[in-house]
Tab-separated table of C-alpha atoms in Angstrom:
chain	number	residue	atom	x	y	z
A	35	MET	CA	-6.660	-57.939	11.814
A	36	GLY	CA	-3.007	-57.895	10.724
A	37	GLY	CA	-0.123	-57.380	13.083
A	38	LEU	CA	0.369	-53.752	11.996
A	39	GLY	CA	-3.334	-52.977	12.589
A	40	ARG	CA	-3.201	-54.523	16.065
A	41	LEU	CA	-0.060	-52.510	16.783
A	42	PHE	CA	-1.784	-49.222	15.851
A	43	LEU	CA	-4.876	-50.181	17.875
A	44	LEU	CA	-2.812	-51.012	20.923
A	45	PHE	CA	-0.780	-47.830	20.511
A	46	GLY	CA	-3.989	-45.787	20.236
A	47	LEU	CA	-5.500	-47.369	23.327
A	48	GLY	CA	-2.252	-46.946	25.206
A	49	PHE	CA	-1.901	-43.277	24.192
A	50	ALA	CA	-5.509	-42.584	25.176
A	51	GLY	CA	-4.885	-44.244	28.490
A	52	PHE	CA	-1.725	-42.197	28.948
A	53	LEU	CA	-3.653	-38.986	28.302
A	54	SER	CA	-6.397	-39.906	30.733
A	55	CYS	CA	-3.795	-40.591	33.385
A	56	ALA	CA	-1.627	-37.597	32.592
A	57	LEU	CA	-4.399	-35.015	32.613
A	58	PRO	CA	-5.440	-33.726	36.014
A	59	ALA	CA	-8.853	-34.819	37.130
A	60	ASN	CA	-10.185	-31.276	37.297
A	61	ALA	CA	-9.023	-30.674	33.687
A	62	GLN	CA	-11.088	-33.658	32.536
A	63	GLU	CA	-14.119	-32.556	34.490
A	64	ARG	CA	-13.927	-28.806	33.773
A	65	PRO	CA	-13.177	-28.229	30.039
A	66	GLU	CA	-13.987	-24.539	30.426
A	67	ASP	CA	-10.672	-24.157	32.290
A	68	ASN	CA	-8.649	-25.580	29.393
A	69	THR	CA	-6.082	-22.981	28.295
A	70	LEU	CA	-6.170	-24.119	24.668
A	71	ARG	CA	-9.952	-23.842	24.627
A	72	LYS	CA	-9.724	-20.278	25.927
A	73	PHE	CA	-7.110	-19.483	23.296
A	74	ASN	CA	-9.378	-20.939	20.613
A	75	GLU	CA	-12.302	-18.823	21.817
A	76	SER	CA	-10.139	-15.692	21.776
A	77	VAL	CA	-9.026	-16.345	18.195
A	78	ASP	CA	-12.642	-16.980	17.187
A	79	ALA	CA	-13.739	-13.672	18.720
A	80	LEU	CA	-10.902	-11.850	16.958
A	81	ILE	CA	-11.851	-13.311	13.565
A	82	ARG	CA	-15.486	-12.276	14.086
A	83	LYS	CA	-14.292	-8.759	14.858
A	84	VAL	CA	-11.881	-8.328	11.921
A	85	SER	CA	-13.424	-10.314	9.048
A	86	PRO	CA	-16.256	-7.854	8.203
A	87	SER	CA	-13.616	-5.210	7.395
A	88	VAL	CA	-11.493	-7.358	5.059
A	89	VAL	CA	-12.248	-7.230	1.337
A	90	GLN	CA	-11.227	-8.960	-1.845
A	91	ILE	CA	-10.149	-6.762	-4.759
A	92	LEU	CA	-10.785	-7.745	-8.386
A	93	VAL	CA	-8.751	-5.889	-11.000
A	94	THR	CA	-9.137	-5.953	-14.774
A	95	GLY	CA	-6.598	-4.363	-17.098
A	96	TYR	CA	-4.237	-4.975	-19.986
A	97	GLY	CA	-0.628	-6.112	-19.956
A	98	PRO	CA	1.903	-8.468	-21.577
A	99	LEU	CA	0.788	-12.097	-21.641
A	100	GLU	CA	2.922	-14.784	-20.061
A	101	GLU	CA	5.472	-16.632	-22.217
A	102	SER	CA	3.417	-19.804	-22.146
A	103	GLN	CA	0.407	-17.936	-23.508
A	104	ARG	CA	2.058	-16.234	-26.448
A	105	GLY	CA	4.567	-18.703	-27.877
A	106	ASN	CA	7.376	-17.147	-29.889
A	107	THR	CA	5.412	-14.426	-31.664
A	108	GLY	CA	6.837	-11.522	-29.644
A	109	VAL	CA	5.208	-9.487	-26.914
A	110	VAL	CA	1.415	-9.760	-26.982
A	111	ILE	CA	-0.795	-7.455	-24.975
A	112	GLY	CA	-3.904	-9.091	-23.590
A	113	ARG	CA	-6.634	-8.673	-21.033
A	114	GLN	CA	-5.466	-9.551	-17.544
A	115	ARG	CA	-7.250	-10.111	-14.274
A	116	ALA	CA	-5.716	-9.935	-10.841
A	117	ILE	CA	-6.968	-10.658	-7.353
A	118	GLY	CA	-5.716	-8.992	-4.198
A	119	SER	CA	-6.825	-8.076	-0.722
A	120	GLY	CA	-7.543	-4.920	1.215
A	121	PHE	CA	-9.219	-3.575	4.313
A	122	ILE	CA	-11.652	-0.806	5.166
A	123	ILE	CA	-9.843	2.054	6.876
A	124	ASP	CA	-12.740	4.533	6.942
A	125	PRO	CA	-16.496	3.852	7.243
A	126	ASP	CA	-17.212	6.133	4.256
A	127	GLY	CA	-15.818	3.512	1.874
A	128	TYR	CA	-12.063	4.135	1.850
A	129	ILE	CA	-9.986	0.983	1.397
A	130	ILE	CA	-6.244	0.396	1.699
A	131	THR	CA	-4.407	-2.067	-0.547
A	132	ASN	CA	-1.035	-2.404	-2.277
A	133	ALA	CA	-0.182	-0.245	-5.280
A	134	HIS	CA	0.935	-3.307	-7.244
A	135	VAL	CA	-2.526	-4.851	-6.816
A	136	VAL	CA	-4.150	-2.066	-8.870
A	137	SER	CA	-1.225	-1.423	-11.240
A	138	GLY	CA	-2.527	-0.960	-14.796
A	139	ALA	CA	-6.131	-1.305	-13.613
A	140	GLN	CA	-8.996	-0.338	-15.886
A	141	ILE	CA	-11.767	-1.712	-13.715
A	142	VAL	CA	-11.540	-2.170	-9.952
A	143	GLN	CA	-14.216	-4.046	-8.020
A	144	VAL	CA	-14.399	-4.751	-4.314
A	145	VAL	CA	-15.984	-7.894	-2.898
A	146	LEU	CA	-17.538	-6.999	0.447
A	147	PRO	CA	-18.429	-9.663	3.004
A	148	SER	CA	-22.180	-10.160	3.113
A	149	GLY	CA	-24.054	-10.868	6.318
A	150	ASN	CA	-21.866	-11.778	9.272
A	151	PRO	CA	-18.583	-13.448	8.199
A	152	ASP	CA	-17.890	-15.010	11.580
A	153	GLY	CA	-15.670	-17.858	10.403
A	154	SER	CA	-18.399	-20.455	10.929
A	155	LEU	CA	-19.063	-23.262	8.455
A	156	ARG	CA	-22.301	-21.619	7.335
A	157	SER	CA	-20.686	-18.237	6.627
A	158	LEU	CA	-17.692	-19.772	4.831
A	159	LEU	CA	-19.890	-21.908	2.570
A	160	SER	CA	-22.211	-19.025	1.757
A	161	SER	CA	-21.832	-17.759	-1.816
A	162	LYS	CA	-23.604	-14.465	-1.112
A	163	THR	CA	-21.351	-11.439	-1.593
A	164	ASP	CA	-21.655	-7.785	-2.539
A	165	ILE	CA	-19.472	-6.748	-5.487
A	166	LEU	CA	-19.192	-2.982	-5.856
A	167	PRO	CA	-17.203	-0.764	-8.243
A	168	ALA	CA	-14.366	1.257	-6.726
A	169	ARG	CA	-12.129	4.029	-7.958
A	170	VAL	CA	-8.460	4.633	-7.282
A	171	VAL	CA	-8.111	7.769	-5.134
A	172	GLY	CA	-4.333	7.775	-4.962
A	173	VAL	CA	-1.243	5.634	-5.386
A	174	SER	CA	2.280	5.667	-3.948
A	175	ARG	CA	4.390	3.213	-5.913
A	176	GLN	CA	7.485	4.004	-3.875
A	177	ILE	CA	5.781	2.819	-0.689
A	178	ASP	CA	3.533	0.326	-2.561
A	179	LEU	CA	0.241	1.557	-1.132
A	180	ALA	CA	-2.991	2.560	-2.845
A	181	LEU	CA	-6.238	4.067	-1.583
A	182	LEU	CA	-9.568	3.026	-3.113
A	183	LYS	CA	-13.037	4.499	-2.628
A	184	ILE	CA	-16.469	2.915	-2.947
A	185	ASP	CA	-19.031	5.596	-3.760
A	186	ASN	CA	-22.796	5.673	-3.152
A	187	LEU	CA	-22.740	3.332	-0.188
A	188	PRO	CA	-26.127	2.411	1.276
A	189	ALA	CA	-24.637	2.323	4.789
A	190	LYS	CA	-21.389	2.902	6.677
A	191	LEU	CA	-18.797	0.152	6.513
A	192	PRO	CA	-16.979	-1.419	9.492
A	193	ALA	CA	-13.439	0.020	9.593
A	194	LEU	CA	-10.333	-1.361	11.281
A	195	PRO	CA	-8.252	0.796	13.644
A	196	VAL	CA	-4.549	1.299	12.931
A	197	ALA	CA	-2.197	0.240	15.731
A	198	SER	CA	0.797	2.170	17.047
A	199	TYR	CA	3.943	0.812	15.390
A	200	ARG	CA	6.205	1.833	18.267
A	201	ASN	CA	4.352	-0.571	20.582
A	202	LEU	CA	4.961	-3.591	18.332
A	203	ARG	CA	7.220	-6.274	19.813
A	204	GLN	CA	9.078	-9.293	18.446
A	205	GLY	CA	7.210	-12.521	19.206
A	206	GLU	CA	3.831	-10.809	19.321
A	207	VAL	CA	0.967	-12.951	18.001
A	208	VAL	CA	-0.557	-11.691	14.744
A	209	LEU	CA	-3.133	-12.853	12.199
A	210	ALA	CA	-2.947	-12.325	8.432
A	211	PHE	CA	-6.260	-11.848	6.600
A	212	GLY	CA	-6.845	-11.899	2.865
A	213	SER	CA	-7.560	-13.903	-0.277
A	214	PRO	CA	-4.503	-16.065	-1.050
A	215	GLU	CA	-4.842	-17.540	-4.544
A	216	GLY	CA	-8.337	-16.007	-4.643
A	217	LEU	CA	-9.591	-17.933	-1.595
A	218	ARG	CA	-11.713	-15.321	0.145
A	219	ASN	CA	-11.930	-14.896	3.902
A	220	THR	CA	-8.705	-16.740	4.711
A	221	VAL	CA	-6.935	-16.195	8.008
A	222	THR	CA	-3.546	-17.482	9.166
A	223	LEU	CA	-1.755	-17.240	12.500
A	224	GLY	CA	1.859	-16.442	13.352
A	225	VAL	CA	4.170	-14.150	15.278
A	226	ILE	CA	6.210	-11.049	14.582
A	227	SER	CA	9.589	-12.429	13.508
A	228	SER	CA	11.133	-8.959	13.353
A	229	VAL	CA	9.627	-5.516	13.939
A	230	ALA	CA	12.002	-3.879	11.431
A	231	ARG	CA	13.610	-5.587	8.478
A	232	GLN	CA	15.390	-4.022	5.502
A	233	THR	CA	15.637	-5.854	2.195
A	234	ASP	CA	18.217	-3.307	0.984
A	235	PRO	CA	20.605	-1.646	3.472
A	236	ASP	CA	20.384	1.685	1.617
A	237	SER	CA	16.587	1.654	1.212
A	238	PRO	CA	14.484	4.045	3.312
A	239	MET	CA	11.769	1.377	3.585
A	240	VAL	CA	11.537	-0.972	6.536
A	241	TYR	CA	9.108	-3.892	6.849
A	242	ILE	CA	7.571	-6.046	9.544
A	243	GLN	CA	8.612	-9.680	9.148
A	244	THR	CA	6.149	-12.412	10.121
A	245	ASP	CA	5.901	-16.179	9.867
A	246	ALA	CA	2.101	-16.019	9.507
A	247	PRO	CA	1.536	-17.837	6.182
A	248	ILE	CA	1.183	-15.325	3.320
A	249	ASN	CA	0.730	-16.311	-0.331
A	250	PRO	CA	0.012	-14.599	-3.677
A	251	GLY	CA	-3.379	-12.890	-3.321
A	252	ASN	CA	-2.715	-11.833	0.276
A	253	SER	CA	-1.184	-8.567	-0.961
A	254	GLY	CA	-2.949	-5.561	0.531
A	255	GLY	CA	-4.594	-7.510	3.324
A	256	PRO	CA	-4.208	-6.526	6.980
A	257	LEU	CA	-1.809	-8.006	9.504
A	258	VAL	CA	-3.576	-7.501	12.833
A	259	ASN	CA	-2.663	-7.849	16.489
A	260	VAL	CA	-4.692	-9.562	19.197
A	261	ASP	CA	-6.734	-6.392	19.679
A	262	GLY	CA	-7.879	-6.464	16.041
A	263	ALA	CA	-5.856	-3.371	15.092
A	264	VAL	CA	-3.798	-3.213	11.890
A	265	VAL	CA	-0.057	-3.414	12.535
A	266	GLY	CA	0.858	-3.720	8.854
A	267	VAL	CA	-0.226	-4.307	5.256
A	268	ASN	CA	0.859	-7.675	3.828
A	269	THR	CA	3.018	-6.842	0.805
A	270	PHE	CA	5.463	-9.538	-0.312
A	271	ILE	CA	7.163	-12.805	0.561
A	272	LEU	CA	10.652	-14.224	0.089
A	273	SER	CA	10.327	-17.684	-1.376
A	274	GLN	CA	12.161	-20.159	-3.589
A	275	SER	CA	8.990	-22.134	-4.289
A	276	GLY	CA	6.684	-19.188	-5.006
A	277	GLY	CA	4.547	-19.978	-1.967
A	278	ASN	CA	4.768	-19.393	1.749
A	279	GLU	CA	8.038	-20.351	3.432
A	280	GLY	CA	7.517	-18.369	6.629
A	281	LEU	CA	9.105	-15.164	5.329
A	282	GLY	CA	6.305	-12.646	4.923
A	283	PHE	CA	6.693	-8.872	4.989
A	284	ALA	CA	4.235	-6.093	5.780
A	285	ILE	CA	4.359	-2.302	5.526
A	286	PRO	CA	4.320	-0.891	9.101
A	287	SER	CA	1.201	0.799	10.444
A	288	SER	CA	3.013	4.112	10.974
A	289	VAL	CA	3.753	4.376	7.251
A	290	VAL	CA	0.219	3.257	6.389
A	291	ASN	CA	-1.310	5.954	8.577
A	292	VAL	CA	0.761	8.797	7.089
A	293	ALA	CA	0.240	7.537	3.523
A	294	TYR	CA	-3.529	7.179	3.986
A	295	GLN	CA	-3.959	10.774	5.115
A	296	GLN	CA	-1.957	12.143	2.191
A	297	LEU	CA	-3.383	9.833	-0.471
A	298	ARG	CA	-6.874	10.850	0.581
A	299	LYS	CA	-6.040	14.568	0.506
A	300	PHE	CA	-3.638	14.839	-2.437
A	301	GLY	CA	-3.824	11.588	-4.402
A	302	HIS	CA	-0.119	10.975	-3.772
A	303	VAL	CA	2.335	11.019	-0.865
A	304	HIS	CA	4.224	14.237	-0.221
A	305	ARG	CA	7.902	13.790	0.474
A	306	VAL	CA	9.868	16.219	2.614
A	307	GLU	CA	13.638	16.553	2.510
A	308	ILE	CA	16.588	18.562	3.749
A	309	GLY	CA	18.753	18.098	0.667
A	310	ILE	CA	21.036	15.214	1.628
A	311	GLY	CA	21.707	11.693	0.416
A	312	VAL	CA	22.584	9.014	2.974
A	313	GLN	CA	24.049	5.531	2.912
A	314	THR	CA	24.509	2.736	5.409
A	315	ILE	CA	28.042	2.508	6.834
A	316	THR	CA	29.616	-0.924	6.309
A	317	PRO	CA	32.851	-2.160	7.903
A	318	VAL	CA	34.622	-1.989	4.520
A	319	LEU	CA	33.409	1.575	3.886
A	320	ALA	CA	34.411	2.625	7.391
A	321	ALA	CA	37.902	1.161	6.993
A	322	ALA	CA	38.429	2.699	3.555
A	323	LEU	CA	37.325	6.197	4.646
A	324	ASN	CA	38.793	5.940	8.143
A	325	LEU	CA	35.412	6.651	9.716
A	326	PRO	CA	35.023	6.865	13.508
A	327	ARG	CA	32.657	3.863	13.564
A	328	SER	CA	31.772	0.873	11.375
A	329	TYR	CA	27.979	1.174	11.557
A	330	GLY	CA	25.284	3.827	11.230
A	331	VAL	CA	24.605	6.401	8.515
A	332	ILE	CA	26.940	8.582	6.453
A	333	ILE	CA	25.988	11.651	4.397
A	334	SER	CA	26.951	10.675	0.840
A	335	ASP	CA	25.511	13.719	-0.960
A	336	VAL	CA	24.600	17.321	-0.199
A	337	LEU	CA	22.384	18.804	-2.898
A	338	PRO	CA	23.282	22.192	-4.404
A	339	ASP	CA	21.166	25.107	-3.154
A	340	GLY	CA	19.503	22.883	-0.546
A	341	PRO	CA	18.906	23.658	3.132
A	342	ALA	CA	21.565	21.146	4.257
A	343	LEU	CA	24.270	22.887	2.227
A	344	GLU	CA	23.210	26.261	3.550
A	345	ALA	CA	23.261	24.930	7.121
A	346	GLY	CA	26.848	23.688	6.704
A	347	LEU	CA	26.581	19.899	6.331
A	348	HIS	CA	29.341	18.166	4.328
A	349	VAL	CA	29.659	14.978	2.326
A	350	GLY	CA	31.374	12.440	4.602
A	351	ASP	CA	29.734	13.642	7.829
A	352	VAL	CA	28.667	10.703	10.010
A	353	LEU	CA	25.113	11.209	11.219
A	354	LEU	CA	24.955	10.602	14.967
A	355	SER	CA	21.455	11.702	15.959
A	356	ILE	CA	18.280	13.253	14.609
A	357	ASP	CA	16.148	15.299	17.003
A	358	GLY	CA	18.011	13.809	19.949
A	359	ARG	CA	17.568	10.158	18.917
A	360	MET	CA	20.317	7.886	17.669
A	361	ALA	CA	20.460	7.829	13.865
A	362	GLU	CA	21.642	4.274	13.410
A	363	SER	CA	19.621	3.325	10.325
A	364	ILE	CA	18.357	4.907	7.117
A	365	PRO	CA	14.722	3.809	7.703
A	366	TYR	CA	14.625	5.617	11.041
A	367	VAL	CA	16.089	8.802	9.539
A	368	SER	CA	13.644	8.584	6.615
A	369	PHE	CA	10.598	8.022	8.809
A	370	ARG	CA	11.583	10.825	11.165
A	371	LEU	CA	11.768	13.222	8.225
A	372	MET	CA	8.454	11.906	6.851
A	373	SER	CA	6.740	12.768	10.142
A	374	LEU	CA	7.812	16.432	9.885
A	375	SER	CA	6.054	19.197	7.988
A	376	SER	CA	7.538	21.678	5.571
A	377	GLY	CA	8.877	24.712	7.439
A	378	GLU	CA	9.850	22.827	10.585
A	379	LYS	CA	13.478	22.348	11.572
A	380	VAL	CA	15.258	19.105	12.302
A	381	HIS	CA	18.189	18.980	14.735
A	382	LEU	CA	21.126	16.911	13.504
A	383	GLU	CA	24.343	15.937	15.245
A	384	VAL	CA	27.220	14.734	13.078
A	385	GLN	CA	30.826	13.733	13.523
A	386	ARG	CA	33.324	15.322	11.142
A	387	GLY	CA	36.774	13.934	11.768
A	388	ARG	CA	37.266	14.362	15.527
A	389	ASP	CA	34.685	17.135	15.838
A	390	ARG	CA	31.090	16.681	16.962
A	391	LEU	CA	28.871	19.315	15.340
A	392	SER	CA	25.199	20.306	15.617
A	393	PHE	CA	22.934	21.768	12.925
A	394	ASP	CA	19.316	22.936	12.763
A	395	VAL	CA	18.181	22.326	9.193
A	396	PRO	CA	14.865	23.581	7.716
A	397	VAL	CA	12.642	20.900	6.196
A	398	ILE	CA	11.310	21.582	2.707
A	399	GLU	CA	8.755	19.725	0.625
A	400	ARG	CA	10.094	17.922	-2.386
A	401	SER	CA	8.748	19.585	-5.510
A	402	ASP	CA	5.936	17.571	-7.077
A	403	SER	CA	4.867	18.504	-10.561
A	404	MET	CA	1.351	17.167	-10.001
A	405	ASP	CA	0.860	19.542	-7.060
A	406	GLN	CA	1.790	22.467	-9.282
A	407	ILE	CA	-0.558	21.288	-12.033
A	408	THR	CA	-3.421	20.602	-9.623
A	409	ALA	CA	-3.103	24.135	-8.286
A	410	LEU	CA	-4.060	25.405	-11.752
A	411	ALA	CA	-7.437	23.641	-11.712
A	412	ASP	CA	-10.656	25.556	-11.091
A	413	PRO	CA	-13.527	23.382	-9.750
A	414	GLU	CA	-15.976	24.968	-12.213
A	415	LYS	CA	-13.918	25.960	-15.264
A	416	ASN	CA	-11.957	22.696	-15.411
A	417	LEU	CA	-14.785	20.270	-14.646
A	418	VAL	CA	-15.481	17.618	-17.276
A	419	ARG	CA	-18.704	16.314	-15.808
A	420	PRO	CA	-19.288	13.193	-17.970
A	421	LEU	CA	-15.883	11.857	-16.899
A	422	GLY	CA	-16.055	13.159	-13.337
A	423	ILE	CA	-12.658	14.856	-13.543
A	424	LEU	CA	-10.948	18.213	-13.312
A	425	GLY	CA	-8.864	18.481	-16.469
A	426	ILE	CA	-5.900	20.702	-17.324
A	427	GLU	CA	-5.056	21.493	-20.938
A	428	ILE	CA	-1.415	20.898	-21.798
A	429	ASP	CA	0.191	24.094	-23.074
A	430	LYS	CA	3.836	25.178	-22.985
A	431	LYS	CA	3.600	26.160	-19.312
A	432	VAL	CA	2.025	22.874	-18.218
A	433	ALA	CA	4.344	20.823	-20.446
A	434	ALA	CA	7.317	22.365	-18.637
A	435	MET	CA	5.881	21.128	-15.323
A	436	ALA	CA	5.451	17.569	-16.637
A	437	PRO	CA	8.737	16.570	-18.296
A	438	ASP	CA	7.714	12.902	-18.728
A	439	LEU	CA	5.023	13.641	-21.326
A	440	ARG	CA	5.234	11.567	-24.504
A	441	ASP	CA	3.819	14.450	-26.569
A	442	PRO	CA	3.023	18.092	-25.683
A	443	PHE	CA	-0.764	17.759	-26.010
A	444	GLY	CA	-3.709	16.271	-24.165
A	445	ILE	CA	-5.670	16.741	-20.958
A	446	ILE	CA	-4.122	15.984	-17.576
A	447	VAL	CA	-6.451	14.553	-14.935
A	448	ALA	CA	-5.736	16.938	-12.060
A	449	ALA	CA	-8.353	15.456	-9.718
A	450	ARG	CA	-11.444	13.263	-9.563
A	451	SER	CA	-14.677	15.033	-8.694
A	452	SER	CA	-16.666	13.910	-5.664
A	453	ASP	CA	-19.414	12.443	-7.865
A	454	ALA	CA	-17.009	10.590	-10.189
A	455	SER	CA	-18.206	7.176	-11.299
A	456	GLY	CA	-16.182	4.171	-10.287
A	457	GLU	CA	-16.856	2.723	-13.760
A	458	ILE	CA	-14.584	5.314	-15.421
A	459	PRO	CA	-11.042	4.022	-14.764
A	460	LEU	CA	-9.157	7.313	-14.706
A	461	GLN	CA	-6.616	8.255	-12.047
A	462	THR	CA	-5.054	11.502	-10.943
A	463	GLY	CA	-2.054	12.151	-13.186
A	464	ASP	CA	-3.425	10.341	-16.242
A	465	VAL	CA	-3.042	12.195	-19.550
A	466	ILE	CA	-6.007	11.849	-21.931
A	467	ARG	CA	-4.578	11.766	-25.477
A	468	THR	CA	-7.456	10.574	-27.662
A	469	LEU	CA	-11.181	9.806	-27.380
A	470	ASN	CA	-12.406	7.107	-29.775
A	471	GLY	CA	-9.340	7.752	-31.908
A	472	GLN	CA	-9.666	11.538	-32.064
A	473	PRO	CA	-6.869	13.663	-30.522
A	474	MET	CA	-8.006	15.732	-27.544
A	475	THR	CA	-6.080	19.004	-27.540
A	476	SER	CA	-8.404	21.171	-25.417
A	477	LEU	CA	-11.069	20.923	-22.748
A	478	ASP	CA	-13.657	22.361	-25.147
A	479	LYS	CA	-12.869	19.677	-27.700
A	480	LEU	CA	-13.124	16.950	-25.042
A	481	ARG	CA	-16.450	18.284	-23.753
A	482	GLN	CA	-17.814	18.607	-27.297
A	483	ALA	CA	-16.789	15.054	-28.205
A	484	LEU	CA	-18.494	13.701	-25.081
A	485	ALA	CA	-21.624	15.789	-25.697
A	486	GLU	CA	-22.013	14.254	-29.156
A	487	LEU	CA	-22.141	10.737	-27.698
A	488	LYS	CA	-25.446	9.228	-26.633
A	489	PRO	CA	-25.857	7.583	-23.216
A	490	GLY	CA	-24.728	3.983	-23.486
A	491	SER	CA	-22.157	4.741	-26.185
A	492	PRO	CA	-18.817	2.928	-25.948
A	493	VAL	CA	-15.832	5.139	-25.126
A	494	ALA	CA	-12.149	4.336	-25.539
A	495	LEU	CA	-9.605	6.789	-24.191
A	496	GLN	CA	-5.950	6.498	-25.029
A	497	ILE	CA	-4.076	7.730	-21.985
A	498	GLN	CA	-0.546	8.040	-20.692
A	499	ARG	CA	-0.191	6.620	-17.197
A	500	ASP	CA	3.267	7.048	-15.737
A	501	ASP	CA	5.512	6.243	-18.699
A	502	ARG	CA	3.114	3.860	-20.490
A	503	LEU	CA	0.420	4.370	-23.101
A	504	LEU	CA	-2.757	2.333	-22.725
A	505	TYR	CA	-6.437	2.313	-23.592
A	506	VAL	CA	-9.220	2.539	-21.028
A	507	SER	CA	-12.741	1.760	-22.153
A	508	PHE	CA	-16.172	2.145	-20.600
A	509	THR	CA	-19.787	2.870	-21.442
A	510	LEU	CA	-20.946	6.468	-21.177
A	511	GLU	CA	-23.535	6.909	-18.459
A	512	GLN	CA	-26.595	9.094	-18.374
A	513	PRO	CA	-25.761	12.804	-17.842
A	514	LEU	CA	-25.445	13.737	-14.156
C-alpha cells in the first residue's frame, strides 16, 4: 500500500476512534435516543403523509419552437410538451398548480401516485402510476395560479390542508415536493428564508422565500411545513445558472386559499378595489415631494367617479393605516383589500401635509367582462352538450362587453358543464371561431355542425384564448 493509502487508512481509523471516544456511552448503546435518528424518522413520517397528495402534471399544446430547433427560417409553431407539479386541495379531484404550467394547454393529464408512495426504495422504483385526464376549471395569470379538476374519480383523493400564513415564521423548516426536470416524487428540505419578499417594490404580490432546492418542473408543487400543511405554492427561482441557487419563491397560502375558492366558483379571481393607485415611497421620492416620511405607501392616483374620490382621498396622501393596521407595504394593502367583499367599507388613515385624516371608503368589485357575459347564459338554452359547455353567441351587445375580440363573431365559452369531458381542451373565456374550418356564428350552427359528425370523428376548433389564436383538436365522443 502506498504512503497516501496508509495515510487515509490511519486517518480513518483515528477518526473512528475519535468518534467512539467522543460519543457518550449511552448514545452508543441506545441509538433510539439519537436526535438525528428521531429527526430522520419525523421527516420520513412527513413524506409518507404528504406524498400521496402530490401530482405530476403533463401538458401538451402548441407554441413557438426554440431557436435551436428552427434555424433561421422565422418563427415556427410546433407541438410542445411541458411538465409541472401540483397538489390535491379537495378530495373530489380539485388540483392546484401554477397558471404558467398550463398556459396554452390543449391536453392536460395528471399523474397520480399509485399504491403507497412512502419514499421507500420499492415505491420509488415502482413504475406503476395512474394517468388521468384533467380539465382547467379556472386560471388567474396575475397571481399565477390555476385550478384543475379530474372528473369521474373511482374514489376520493387524499387532500392537503392549507396552513395559516400569519403563523409562518422565518427559519421554519419546510419541504418542497414536486417533479423537478420531470423526476416524479422528489422532495427537498430547507427553511423559510423570508416570510414576505417582493420582487418589485410596486407590485401587489408578495412571495415566501425558501432555500429548499427548487428547479424547473417544481412549479405548482406544494411547500409544506412540519405538520404537512401547505404554506405556499412553488412558483419561480432566481438563478444565473438556470438551476437551484437557494433562491426559491412560493405563493403564500393565504393567497392560494382565496384564489382556490374563487377559481372553483367563478373560473377566475374577483378583484375588489376602492379606486386608488398606490406606490412604494422611496427616500428620493420622499425628498422630492417633501413627504413626512421616507417609507410606506403613497396614493399616486385617484380614479374618476370611484369611491375613493367620493370619500375625499387625494393624490399625494400618505397612507398610514388600513383598518387600524399599519399600511407600510403595497402587498399588505392589496391583501387586506382582497380579503374584503364588495359592499363592505375599509377604514383608511392618511397624512396630508401636517393633517392626519380618516376616511371610510366603500369597497367595490372591479368590473369583469366575463362575469357579465356568464350572467347571460341559461343552463338549458345555452348548453352545447357534445362540447360540455355553456356558449354565448357574440352579437353587438356581447361584443361591447368583450373589447379584446379579434372579430365580432363566434361563441364564447361562458362555463364548463359538470359533465364536461377532460379530453375537450376548452376553458372559460375561450372564443370558438371555426369548427373544422367552418365559421361558427351561432349556437344553432355549432350544434348542427357537431350533430353531423359521427362519434370518433376528428374535430379541430380555432379559438381565441386571451389575445392569441390557436387550434384545439380532439376526437368526438359518443353522445352523452
